[in-house]
PDB file of C-alpha atoms and ligand atoms in Angstrom:
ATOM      1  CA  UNK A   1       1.725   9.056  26.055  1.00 50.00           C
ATOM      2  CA  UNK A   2      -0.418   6.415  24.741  1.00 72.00           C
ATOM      3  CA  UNK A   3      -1.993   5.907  21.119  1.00 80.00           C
ATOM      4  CA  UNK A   4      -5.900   5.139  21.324  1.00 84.00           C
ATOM      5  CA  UNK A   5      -5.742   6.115  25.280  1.00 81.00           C
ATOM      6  CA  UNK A   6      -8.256   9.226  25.374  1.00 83.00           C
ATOM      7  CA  UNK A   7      -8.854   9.552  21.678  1.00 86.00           C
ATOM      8  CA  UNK A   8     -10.547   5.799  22.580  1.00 90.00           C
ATOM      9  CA  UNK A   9     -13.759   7.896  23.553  1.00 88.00           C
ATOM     10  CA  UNK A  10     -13.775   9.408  20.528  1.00 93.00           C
ATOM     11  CA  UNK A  11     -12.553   6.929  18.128  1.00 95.00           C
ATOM     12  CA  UNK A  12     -16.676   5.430  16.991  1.00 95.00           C
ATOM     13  CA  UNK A  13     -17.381   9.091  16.243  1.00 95.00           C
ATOM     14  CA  UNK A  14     -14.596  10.446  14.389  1.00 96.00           C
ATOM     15  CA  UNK A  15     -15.191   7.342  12.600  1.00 96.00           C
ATOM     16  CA  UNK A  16     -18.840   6.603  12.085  1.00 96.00           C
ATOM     17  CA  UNK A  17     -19.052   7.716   8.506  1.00 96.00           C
ATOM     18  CA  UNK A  18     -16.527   4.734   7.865  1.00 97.00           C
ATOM     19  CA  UNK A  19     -18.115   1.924   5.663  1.00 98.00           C
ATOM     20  CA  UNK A  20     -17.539  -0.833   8.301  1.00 98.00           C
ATOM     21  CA  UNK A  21     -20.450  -3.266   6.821  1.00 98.00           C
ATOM     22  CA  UNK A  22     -18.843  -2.503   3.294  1.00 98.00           C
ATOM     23  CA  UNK A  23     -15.348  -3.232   4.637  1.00 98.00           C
ATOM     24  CA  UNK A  24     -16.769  -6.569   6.098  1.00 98.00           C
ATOM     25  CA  UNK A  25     -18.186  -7.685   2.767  1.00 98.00           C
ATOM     26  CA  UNK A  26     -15.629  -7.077   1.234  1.00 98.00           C
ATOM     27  CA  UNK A  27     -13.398  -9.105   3.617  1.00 98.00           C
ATOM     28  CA  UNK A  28     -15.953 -12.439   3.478  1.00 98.00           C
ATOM     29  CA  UNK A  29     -15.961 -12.060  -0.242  1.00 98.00           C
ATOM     30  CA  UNK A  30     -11.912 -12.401  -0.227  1.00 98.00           C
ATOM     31  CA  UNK A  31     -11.591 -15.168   2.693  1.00 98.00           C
ATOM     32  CA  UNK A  32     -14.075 -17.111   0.908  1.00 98.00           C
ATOM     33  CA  UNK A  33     -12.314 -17.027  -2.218  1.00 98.00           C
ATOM     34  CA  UNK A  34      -8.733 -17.327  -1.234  1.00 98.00           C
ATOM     35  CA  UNK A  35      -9.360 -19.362   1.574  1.00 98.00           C
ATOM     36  CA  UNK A  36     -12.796 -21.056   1.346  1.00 98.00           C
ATOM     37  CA  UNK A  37     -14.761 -22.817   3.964  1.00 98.00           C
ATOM     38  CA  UNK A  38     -12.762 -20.050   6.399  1.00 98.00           C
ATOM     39  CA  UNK A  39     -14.549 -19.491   9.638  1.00 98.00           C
ATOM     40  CA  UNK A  40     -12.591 -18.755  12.427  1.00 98.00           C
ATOM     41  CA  UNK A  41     -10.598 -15.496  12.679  1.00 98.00           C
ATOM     42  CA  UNK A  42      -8.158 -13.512  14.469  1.00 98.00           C
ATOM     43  CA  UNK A  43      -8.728  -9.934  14.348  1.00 98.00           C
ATOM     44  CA  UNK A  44      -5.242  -8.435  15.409  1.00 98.00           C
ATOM     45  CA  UNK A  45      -6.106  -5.057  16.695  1.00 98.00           C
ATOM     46  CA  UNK A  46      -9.011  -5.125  16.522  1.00 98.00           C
ATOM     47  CA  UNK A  47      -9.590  -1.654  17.972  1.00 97.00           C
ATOM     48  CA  UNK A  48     -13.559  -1.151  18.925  1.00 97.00           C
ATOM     49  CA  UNK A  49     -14.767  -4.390  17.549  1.00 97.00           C
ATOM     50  CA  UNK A  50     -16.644  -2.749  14.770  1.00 97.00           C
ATOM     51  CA  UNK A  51     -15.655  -5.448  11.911  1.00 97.00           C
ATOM     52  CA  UNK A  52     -16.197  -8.023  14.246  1.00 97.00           C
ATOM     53  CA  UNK A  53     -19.169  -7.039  14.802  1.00 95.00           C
ATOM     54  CA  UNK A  54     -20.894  -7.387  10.760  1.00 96.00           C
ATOM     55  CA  UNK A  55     -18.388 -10.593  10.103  1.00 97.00           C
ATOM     56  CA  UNK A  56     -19.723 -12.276  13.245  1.00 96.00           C
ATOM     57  CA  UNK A  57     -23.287 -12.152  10.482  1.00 94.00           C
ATOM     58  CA  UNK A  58     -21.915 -13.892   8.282  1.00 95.00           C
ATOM     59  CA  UNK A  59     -21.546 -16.837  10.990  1.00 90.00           C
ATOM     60  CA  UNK A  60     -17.875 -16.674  11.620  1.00 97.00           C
ATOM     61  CA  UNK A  61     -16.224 -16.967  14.952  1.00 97.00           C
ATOM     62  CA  UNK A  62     -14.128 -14.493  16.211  1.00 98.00           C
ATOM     63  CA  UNK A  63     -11.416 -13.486  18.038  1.00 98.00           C
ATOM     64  CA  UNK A  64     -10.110  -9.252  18.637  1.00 98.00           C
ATOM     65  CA  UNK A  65      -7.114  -8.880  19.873  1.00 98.00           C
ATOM     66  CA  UNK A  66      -6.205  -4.969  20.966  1.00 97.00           C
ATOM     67  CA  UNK A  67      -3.294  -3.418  22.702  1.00 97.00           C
ATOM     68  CA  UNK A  68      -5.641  -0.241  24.340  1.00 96.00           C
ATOM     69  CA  UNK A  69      -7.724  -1.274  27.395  1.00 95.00           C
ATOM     70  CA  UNK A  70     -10.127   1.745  26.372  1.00 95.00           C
ATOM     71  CA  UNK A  71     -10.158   0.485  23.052  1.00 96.00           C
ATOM     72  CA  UNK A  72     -10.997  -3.180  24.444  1.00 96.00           C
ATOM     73  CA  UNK A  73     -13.630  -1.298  26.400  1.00 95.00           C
ATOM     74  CA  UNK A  74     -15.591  -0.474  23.924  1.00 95.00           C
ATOM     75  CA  UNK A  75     -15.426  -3.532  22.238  1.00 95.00           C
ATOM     76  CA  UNK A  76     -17.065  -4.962  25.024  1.00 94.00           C
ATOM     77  CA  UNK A  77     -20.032  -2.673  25.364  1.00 92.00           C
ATOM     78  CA  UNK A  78     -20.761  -2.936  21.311  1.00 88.00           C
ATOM     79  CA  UNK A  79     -20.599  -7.176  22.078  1.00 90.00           C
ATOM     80  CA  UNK A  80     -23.263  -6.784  24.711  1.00 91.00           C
ATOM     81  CA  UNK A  81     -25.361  -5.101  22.395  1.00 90.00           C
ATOM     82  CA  UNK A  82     -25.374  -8.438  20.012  1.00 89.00           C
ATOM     83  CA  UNK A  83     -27.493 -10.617  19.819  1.00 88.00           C
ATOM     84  CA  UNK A  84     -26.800 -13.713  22.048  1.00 91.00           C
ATOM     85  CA  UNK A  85     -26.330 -15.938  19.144  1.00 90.00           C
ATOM     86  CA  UNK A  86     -23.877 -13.771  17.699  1.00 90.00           C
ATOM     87  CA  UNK A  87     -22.467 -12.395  20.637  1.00 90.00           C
ATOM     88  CA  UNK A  88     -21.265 -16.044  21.420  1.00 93.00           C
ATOM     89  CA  UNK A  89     -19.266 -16.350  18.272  1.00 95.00           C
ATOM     90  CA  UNK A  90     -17.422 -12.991  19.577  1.00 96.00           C
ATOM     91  CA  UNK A  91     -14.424 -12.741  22.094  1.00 96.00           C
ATOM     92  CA  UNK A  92     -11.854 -10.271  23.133  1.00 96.00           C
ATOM     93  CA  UNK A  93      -8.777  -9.876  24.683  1.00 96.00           C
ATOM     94  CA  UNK A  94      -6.240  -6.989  25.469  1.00 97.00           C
ATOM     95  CA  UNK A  95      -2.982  -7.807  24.328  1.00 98.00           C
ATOM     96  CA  UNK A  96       0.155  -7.128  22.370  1.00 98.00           C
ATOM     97  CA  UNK A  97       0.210  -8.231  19.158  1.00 98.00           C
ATOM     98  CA  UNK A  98       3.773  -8.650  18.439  1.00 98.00           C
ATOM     99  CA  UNK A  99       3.725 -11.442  21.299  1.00 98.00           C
ATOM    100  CA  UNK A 100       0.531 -12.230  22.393  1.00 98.00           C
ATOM    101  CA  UNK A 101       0.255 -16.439  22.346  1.00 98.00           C
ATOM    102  CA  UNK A 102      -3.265 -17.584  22.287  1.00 98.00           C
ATOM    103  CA  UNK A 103      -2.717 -21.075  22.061  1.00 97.00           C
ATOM    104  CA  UNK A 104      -5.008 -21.454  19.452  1.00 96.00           C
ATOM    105  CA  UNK A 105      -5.528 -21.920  15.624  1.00 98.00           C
ATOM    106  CA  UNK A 106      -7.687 -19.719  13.309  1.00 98.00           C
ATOM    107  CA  UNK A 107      -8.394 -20.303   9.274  1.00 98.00           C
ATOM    108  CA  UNK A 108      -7.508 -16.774   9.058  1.00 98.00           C
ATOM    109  CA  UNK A 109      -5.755 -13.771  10.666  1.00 98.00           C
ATOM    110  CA  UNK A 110      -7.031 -10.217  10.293  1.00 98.00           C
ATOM    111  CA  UNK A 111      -4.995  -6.835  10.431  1.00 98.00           C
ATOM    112  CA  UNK A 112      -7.713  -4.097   9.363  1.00 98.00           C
ATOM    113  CA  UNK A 113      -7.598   0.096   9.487  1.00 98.00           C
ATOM    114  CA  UNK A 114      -3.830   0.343   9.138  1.00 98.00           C
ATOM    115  CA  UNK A 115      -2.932  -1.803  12.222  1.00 98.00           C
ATOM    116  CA  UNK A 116       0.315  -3.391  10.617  1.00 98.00           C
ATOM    117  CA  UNK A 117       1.878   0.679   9.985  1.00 98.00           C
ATOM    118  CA  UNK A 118       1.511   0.754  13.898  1.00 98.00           C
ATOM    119  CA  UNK A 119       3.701  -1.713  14.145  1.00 98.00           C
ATOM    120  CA  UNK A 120       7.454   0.778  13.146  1.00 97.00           C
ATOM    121  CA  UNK A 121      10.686  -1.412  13.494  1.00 97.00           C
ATOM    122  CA  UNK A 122      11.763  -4.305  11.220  1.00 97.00           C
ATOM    123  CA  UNK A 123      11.545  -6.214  14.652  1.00 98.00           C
ATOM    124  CA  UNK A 124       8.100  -5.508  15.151  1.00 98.00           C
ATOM    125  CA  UNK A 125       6.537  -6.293  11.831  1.00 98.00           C
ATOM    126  CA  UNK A 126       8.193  -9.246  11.606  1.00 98.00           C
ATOM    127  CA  UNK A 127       6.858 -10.020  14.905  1.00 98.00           C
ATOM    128  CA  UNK A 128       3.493  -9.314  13.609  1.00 98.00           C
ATOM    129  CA  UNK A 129       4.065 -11.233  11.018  1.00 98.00           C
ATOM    130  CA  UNK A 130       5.344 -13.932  13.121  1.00 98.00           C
ATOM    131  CA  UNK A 131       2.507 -14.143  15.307  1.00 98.00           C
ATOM    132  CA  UNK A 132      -0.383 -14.202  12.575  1.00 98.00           C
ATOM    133  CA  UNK A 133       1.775 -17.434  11.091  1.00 98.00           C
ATOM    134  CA  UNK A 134       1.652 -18.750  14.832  1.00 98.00           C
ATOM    135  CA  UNK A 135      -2.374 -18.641  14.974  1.00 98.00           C
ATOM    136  CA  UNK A 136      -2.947 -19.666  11.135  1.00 98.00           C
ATOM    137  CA  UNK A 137      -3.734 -23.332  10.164  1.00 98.00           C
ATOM    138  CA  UNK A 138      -1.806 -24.774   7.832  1.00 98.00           C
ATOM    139  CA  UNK A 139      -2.832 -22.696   4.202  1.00 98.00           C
ATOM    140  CA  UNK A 140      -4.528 -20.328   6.224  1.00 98.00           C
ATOM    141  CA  UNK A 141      -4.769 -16.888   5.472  1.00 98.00           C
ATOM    142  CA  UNK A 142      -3.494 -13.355   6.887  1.00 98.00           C
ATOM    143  CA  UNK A 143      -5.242 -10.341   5.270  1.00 98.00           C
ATOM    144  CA  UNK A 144      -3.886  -6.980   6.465  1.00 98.00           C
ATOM    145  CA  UNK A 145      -3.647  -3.209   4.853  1.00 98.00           C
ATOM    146  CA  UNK A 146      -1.439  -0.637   5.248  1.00 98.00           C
ATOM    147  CA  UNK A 147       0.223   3.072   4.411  1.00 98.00           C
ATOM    148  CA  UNK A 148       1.327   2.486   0.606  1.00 98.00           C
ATOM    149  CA  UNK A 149       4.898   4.386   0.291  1.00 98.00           C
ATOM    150  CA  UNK A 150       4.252   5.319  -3.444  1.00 98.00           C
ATOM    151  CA  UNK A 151       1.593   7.116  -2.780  1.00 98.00           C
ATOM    152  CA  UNK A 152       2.413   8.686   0.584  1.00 98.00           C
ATOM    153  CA  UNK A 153       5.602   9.807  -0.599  1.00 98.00           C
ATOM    154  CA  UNK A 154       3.795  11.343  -3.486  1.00 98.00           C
ATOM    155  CA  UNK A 155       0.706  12.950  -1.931  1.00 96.00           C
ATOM    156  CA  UNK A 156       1.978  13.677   1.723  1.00 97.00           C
ATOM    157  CA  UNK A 157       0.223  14.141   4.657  1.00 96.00           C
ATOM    158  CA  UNK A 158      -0.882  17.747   5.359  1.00 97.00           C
ATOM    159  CA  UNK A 159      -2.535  19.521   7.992  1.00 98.00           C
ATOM    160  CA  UNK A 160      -6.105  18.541   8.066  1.00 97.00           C
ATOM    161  CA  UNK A 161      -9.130  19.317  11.001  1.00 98.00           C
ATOM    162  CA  UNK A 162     -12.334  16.901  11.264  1.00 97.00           C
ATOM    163  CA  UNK A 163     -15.005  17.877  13.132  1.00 98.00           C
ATOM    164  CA  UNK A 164     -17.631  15.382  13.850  1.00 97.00           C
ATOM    165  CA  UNK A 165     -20.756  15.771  16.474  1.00 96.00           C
ATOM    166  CA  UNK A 166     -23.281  13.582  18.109  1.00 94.00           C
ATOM    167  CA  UNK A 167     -26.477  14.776  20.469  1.00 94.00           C
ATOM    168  CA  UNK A 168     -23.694  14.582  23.674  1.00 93.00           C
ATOM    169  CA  UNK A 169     -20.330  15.892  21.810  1.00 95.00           C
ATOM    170  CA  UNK A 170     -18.690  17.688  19.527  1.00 96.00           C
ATOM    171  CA  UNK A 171     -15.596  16.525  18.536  1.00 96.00           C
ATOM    172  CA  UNK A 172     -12.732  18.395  16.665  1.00 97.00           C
ATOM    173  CA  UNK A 173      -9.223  17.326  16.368  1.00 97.00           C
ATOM    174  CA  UNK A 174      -6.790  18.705  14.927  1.00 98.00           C
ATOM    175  CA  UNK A 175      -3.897  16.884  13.048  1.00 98.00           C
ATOM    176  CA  UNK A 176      -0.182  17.771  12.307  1.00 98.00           C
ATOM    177  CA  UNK A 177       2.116  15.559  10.496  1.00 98.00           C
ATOM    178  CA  UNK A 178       5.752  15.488  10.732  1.00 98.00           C
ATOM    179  CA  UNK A 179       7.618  12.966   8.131  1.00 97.00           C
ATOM    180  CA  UNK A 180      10.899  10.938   9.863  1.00 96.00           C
ATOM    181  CA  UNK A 181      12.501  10.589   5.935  1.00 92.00           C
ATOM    182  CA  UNK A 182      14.660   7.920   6.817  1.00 96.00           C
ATOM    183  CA  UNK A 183      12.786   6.026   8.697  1.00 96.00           C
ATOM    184  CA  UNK A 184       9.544   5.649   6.825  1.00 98.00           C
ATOM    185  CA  UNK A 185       7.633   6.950   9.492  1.00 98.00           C
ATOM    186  CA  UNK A 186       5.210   9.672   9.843  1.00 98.00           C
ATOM    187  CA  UNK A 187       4.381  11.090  13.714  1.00 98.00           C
ATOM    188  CA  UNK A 188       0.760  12.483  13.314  1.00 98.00           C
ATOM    189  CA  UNK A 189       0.403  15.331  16.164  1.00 97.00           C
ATOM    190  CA  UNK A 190      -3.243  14.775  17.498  1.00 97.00           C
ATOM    191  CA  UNK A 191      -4.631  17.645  18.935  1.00 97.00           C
ATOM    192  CA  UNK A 192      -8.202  16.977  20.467  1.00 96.00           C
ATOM    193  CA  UNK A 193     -11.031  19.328  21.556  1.00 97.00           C
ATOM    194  CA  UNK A 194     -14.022  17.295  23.236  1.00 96.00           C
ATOM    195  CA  UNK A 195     -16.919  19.709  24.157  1.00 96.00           C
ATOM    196  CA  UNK A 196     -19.606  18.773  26.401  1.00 94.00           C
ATOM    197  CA  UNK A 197     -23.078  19.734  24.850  1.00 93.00           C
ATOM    198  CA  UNK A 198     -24.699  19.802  28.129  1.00 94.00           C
ATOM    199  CA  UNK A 199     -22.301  21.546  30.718  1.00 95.00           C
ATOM    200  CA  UNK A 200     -20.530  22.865  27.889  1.00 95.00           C
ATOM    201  CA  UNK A 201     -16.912  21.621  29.375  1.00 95.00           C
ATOM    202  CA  UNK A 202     -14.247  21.479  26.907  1.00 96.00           C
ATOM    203  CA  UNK A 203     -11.862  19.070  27.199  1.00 95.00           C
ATOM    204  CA  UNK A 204      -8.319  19.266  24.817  1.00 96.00           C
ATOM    205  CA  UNK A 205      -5.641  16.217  24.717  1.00 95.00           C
ATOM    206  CA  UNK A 206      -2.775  15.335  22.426  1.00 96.00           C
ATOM    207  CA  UNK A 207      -1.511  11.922  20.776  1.00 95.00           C
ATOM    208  CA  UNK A 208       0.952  11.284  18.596  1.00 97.00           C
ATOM    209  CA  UNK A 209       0.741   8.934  16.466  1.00 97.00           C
ATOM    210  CA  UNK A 210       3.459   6.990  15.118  1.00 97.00           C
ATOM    211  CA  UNK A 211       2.909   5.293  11.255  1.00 98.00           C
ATOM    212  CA  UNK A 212       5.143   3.312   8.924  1.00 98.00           C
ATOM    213  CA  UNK A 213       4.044   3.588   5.022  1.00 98.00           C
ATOM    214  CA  UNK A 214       5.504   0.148   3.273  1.00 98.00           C
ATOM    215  CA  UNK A 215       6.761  -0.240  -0.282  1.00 98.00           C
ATOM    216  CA  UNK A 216       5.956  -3.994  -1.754  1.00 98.00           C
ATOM    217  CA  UNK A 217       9.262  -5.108  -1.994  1.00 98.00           C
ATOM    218  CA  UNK A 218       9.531  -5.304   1.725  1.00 97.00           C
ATOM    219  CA  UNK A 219       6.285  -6.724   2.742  1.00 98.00           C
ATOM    220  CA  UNK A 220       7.290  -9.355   0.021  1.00 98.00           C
ATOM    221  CA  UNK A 221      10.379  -9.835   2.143  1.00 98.00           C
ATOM    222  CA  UNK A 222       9.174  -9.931   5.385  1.00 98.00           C
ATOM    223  CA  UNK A 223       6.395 -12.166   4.151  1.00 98.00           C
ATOM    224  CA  UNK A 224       9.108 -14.584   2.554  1.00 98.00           C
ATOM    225  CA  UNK A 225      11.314 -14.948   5.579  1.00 98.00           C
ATOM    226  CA  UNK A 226       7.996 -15.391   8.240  1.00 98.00           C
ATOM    227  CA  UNK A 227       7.024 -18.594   6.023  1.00 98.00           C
ATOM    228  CA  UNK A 228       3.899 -17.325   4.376  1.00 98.00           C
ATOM    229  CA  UNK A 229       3.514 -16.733   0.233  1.00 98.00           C
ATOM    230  CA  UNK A 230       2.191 -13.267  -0.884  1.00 98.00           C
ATOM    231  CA  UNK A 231      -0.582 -13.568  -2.735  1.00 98.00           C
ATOM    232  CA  UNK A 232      -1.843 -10.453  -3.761  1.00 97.00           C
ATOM    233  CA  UNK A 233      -1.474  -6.811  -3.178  1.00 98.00           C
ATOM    234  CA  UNK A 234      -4.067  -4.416  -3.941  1.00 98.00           C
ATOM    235  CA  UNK A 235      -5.769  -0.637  -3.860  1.00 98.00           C
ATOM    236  CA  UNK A 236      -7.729  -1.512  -0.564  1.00 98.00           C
ATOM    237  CA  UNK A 237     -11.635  -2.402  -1.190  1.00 98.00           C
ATOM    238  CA  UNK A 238     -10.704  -3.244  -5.000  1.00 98.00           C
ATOM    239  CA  UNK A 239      -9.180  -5.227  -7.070  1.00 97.00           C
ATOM    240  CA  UNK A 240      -6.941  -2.584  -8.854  1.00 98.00           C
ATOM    241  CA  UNK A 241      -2.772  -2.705  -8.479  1.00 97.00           C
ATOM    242  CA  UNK A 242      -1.594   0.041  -6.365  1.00 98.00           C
ATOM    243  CA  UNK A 243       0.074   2.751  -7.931  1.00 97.00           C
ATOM    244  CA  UNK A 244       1.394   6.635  -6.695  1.00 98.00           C
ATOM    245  CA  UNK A 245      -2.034   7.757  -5.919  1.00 97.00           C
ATOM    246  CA  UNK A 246      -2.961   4.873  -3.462  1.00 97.00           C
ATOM    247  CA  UNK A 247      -2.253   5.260   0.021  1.00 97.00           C
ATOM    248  CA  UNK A 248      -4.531   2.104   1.527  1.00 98.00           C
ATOM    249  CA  UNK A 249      -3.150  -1.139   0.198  1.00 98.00           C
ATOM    250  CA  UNK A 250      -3.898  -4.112   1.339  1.00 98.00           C
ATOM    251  CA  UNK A 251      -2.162  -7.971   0.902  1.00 98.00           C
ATOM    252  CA  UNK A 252      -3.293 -11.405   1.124  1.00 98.00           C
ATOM    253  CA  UNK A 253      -0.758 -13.646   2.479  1.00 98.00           C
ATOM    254  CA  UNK A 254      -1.022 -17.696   2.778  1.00 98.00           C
ATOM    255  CA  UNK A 255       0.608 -19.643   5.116  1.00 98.00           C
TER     256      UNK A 255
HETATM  257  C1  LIG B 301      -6.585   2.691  13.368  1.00 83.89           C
HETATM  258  S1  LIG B 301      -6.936   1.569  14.661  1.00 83.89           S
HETATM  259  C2  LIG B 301      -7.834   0.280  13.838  1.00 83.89           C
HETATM  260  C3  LIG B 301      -8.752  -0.457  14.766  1.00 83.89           C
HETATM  261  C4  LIG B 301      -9.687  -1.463  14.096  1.00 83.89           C
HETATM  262  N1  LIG B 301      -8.949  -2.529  13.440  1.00 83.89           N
HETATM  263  C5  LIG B 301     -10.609  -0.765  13.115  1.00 83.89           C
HETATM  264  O1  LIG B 301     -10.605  -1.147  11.933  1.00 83.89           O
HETATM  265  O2  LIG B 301     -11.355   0.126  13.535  1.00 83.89           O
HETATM  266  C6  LIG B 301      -5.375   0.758  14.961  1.00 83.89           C
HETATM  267  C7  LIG B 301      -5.490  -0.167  16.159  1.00 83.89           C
HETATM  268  O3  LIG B 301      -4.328  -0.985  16.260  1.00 83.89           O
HETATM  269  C8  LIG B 301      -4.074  -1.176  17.637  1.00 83.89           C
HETATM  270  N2  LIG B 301      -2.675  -1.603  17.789  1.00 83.89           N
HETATM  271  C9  LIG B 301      -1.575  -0.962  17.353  1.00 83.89           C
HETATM  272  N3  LIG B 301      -0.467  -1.632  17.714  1.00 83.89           N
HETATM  273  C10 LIG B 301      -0.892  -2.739  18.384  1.00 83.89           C
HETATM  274  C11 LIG B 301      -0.216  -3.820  19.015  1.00 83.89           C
HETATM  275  N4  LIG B 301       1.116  -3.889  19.014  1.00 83.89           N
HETATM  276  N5  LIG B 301      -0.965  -4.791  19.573  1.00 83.89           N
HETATM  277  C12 LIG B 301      -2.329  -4.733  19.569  1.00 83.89           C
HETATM  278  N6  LIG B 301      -3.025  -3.709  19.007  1.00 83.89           N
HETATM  279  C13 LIG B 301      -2.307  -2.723  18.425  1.00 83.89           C
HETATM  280  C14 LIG B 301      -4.347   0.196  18.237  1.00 83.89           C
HETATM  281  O4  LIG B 301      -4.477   0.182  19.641  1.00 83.89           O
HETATM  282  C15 LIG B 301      -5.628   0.581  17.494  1.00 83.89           C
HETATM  283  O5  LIG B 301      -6.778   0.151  18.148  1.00 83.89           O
END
């Protein structure tokens, strides 16, 4: 089964309460102080294009990389809706981001919404890893975020249900966590129900999706042995150290 196959037509909804435009301040305000002068990025997994689409405003060009062609999709149909100046500064591609080569080099390298926990074995972070340090100038900079293991491990995943609607659909999905202890993983059981407001057909899938939460002491590691120096690691949108209670972290890594 894939991750982001069906759930891609519901991914914009479930998420539209999600501070995006926040997020992407946020973001300029660290690239431009870590890495100033930055304006061409990689957005590794980049999912529906959505921070793309507010840091292409703040004149940088970009690149999304995303493993789901439905994902990609969208992207696409939220680029056409840009305005042509921006929507030139704005590409896509499907791809695998553990090996995709773009032949190319970017001031800075992008990981947002939890993309690197995706990623499960040793082998494929560092191959993340490995591939942001591939597209980065020299003293460029990789910004990603992740589960915290601190915090997960403290306040773990329960059962939750989110129901979101829109004039066409109403969404709710249901999702079950199991915990893999000695792996550091956590399989979230997706259970969707899409109902159609007009015909009123329901339709139900299930995903499961796979997540690594990461203590600091091996993203220090993996940073270390991929060539890049680790910056800073922080409670994600702040400046604060992460502590038990944080479960979105995110680090700033130069190369
Ligand atoms: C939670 S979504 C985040 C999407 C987007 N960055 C955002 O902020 O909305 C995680 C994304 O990572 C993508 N992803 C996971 N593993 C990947 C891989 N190996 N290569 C490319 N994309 C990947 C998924 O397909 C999904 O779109």
């Amino acid at each position: 089964m894939k991750v982001f196959g069906d759930a891609a037509r519901c991914y914009d909804l479930l998420y539209r309460d999600k501070d995006y435009a926040g997020e992407a301040q946020f973001l300029h305000n660290l690239l431009q102080c870590h890495f100033p002068g930055a304006r061409t990025l990689l957005d590794l997994g980049c999912g529906t294009g959505r921070h793309a689409a507010h840091l292409v405003q703040e004149d940088y060009e970009i690149h999304g990389v995303e493993l789901s062609g439905p994902m990609v999709a969208r992207a696409q149909d939220r680029w056409q809706q840009l305005a042509p100046d921006r929507a030139g500064r704005l590409t896509f591609s499907q791809g695998d981001l553990r090996t995709i080569r773009l032949g190319g080099l970017f001031d800075a390298v992008l990981a947002l919404f939890h993309v690197v926990s995706y990623q499960l074995s040793n082998d494929d972070l560092r191959a993340a890893l490995v591939t942001a340090r591939e597209h980065l100038k020299p003293g460029g900079g990789f910004i990603f975020d992740y589960w915290y293991g601190p915090a997960v491990l403290t306040d773990r995943p329960g059962i939750r249900v989110k129901r979101v609607e829109d004039e066409a659909v109403r969404v709710t999905r249901v999702a079950e966590p199991v915990m893999q202890a000695n792996d550091n993983l956590v399989d979230i059981n997706y259970q969707f129900f899409l109902q159609d407001k007009v015909s009123g057909r329901l339709d139900t899938f299930q995903e499961t999706h796979r997540l690594r939460y990461l203590f600091k002491p091996e993203i220090d590691l993996l940073l270390k042995e991929t060539g890049f120096q680790h910056l800073l690691c922080r409670a994600w949108l702040s400046d604060q150290e992460p502590g038990f209670d944080t479960w979105s972290v995110y680090s700033v890594a130069k190369k």
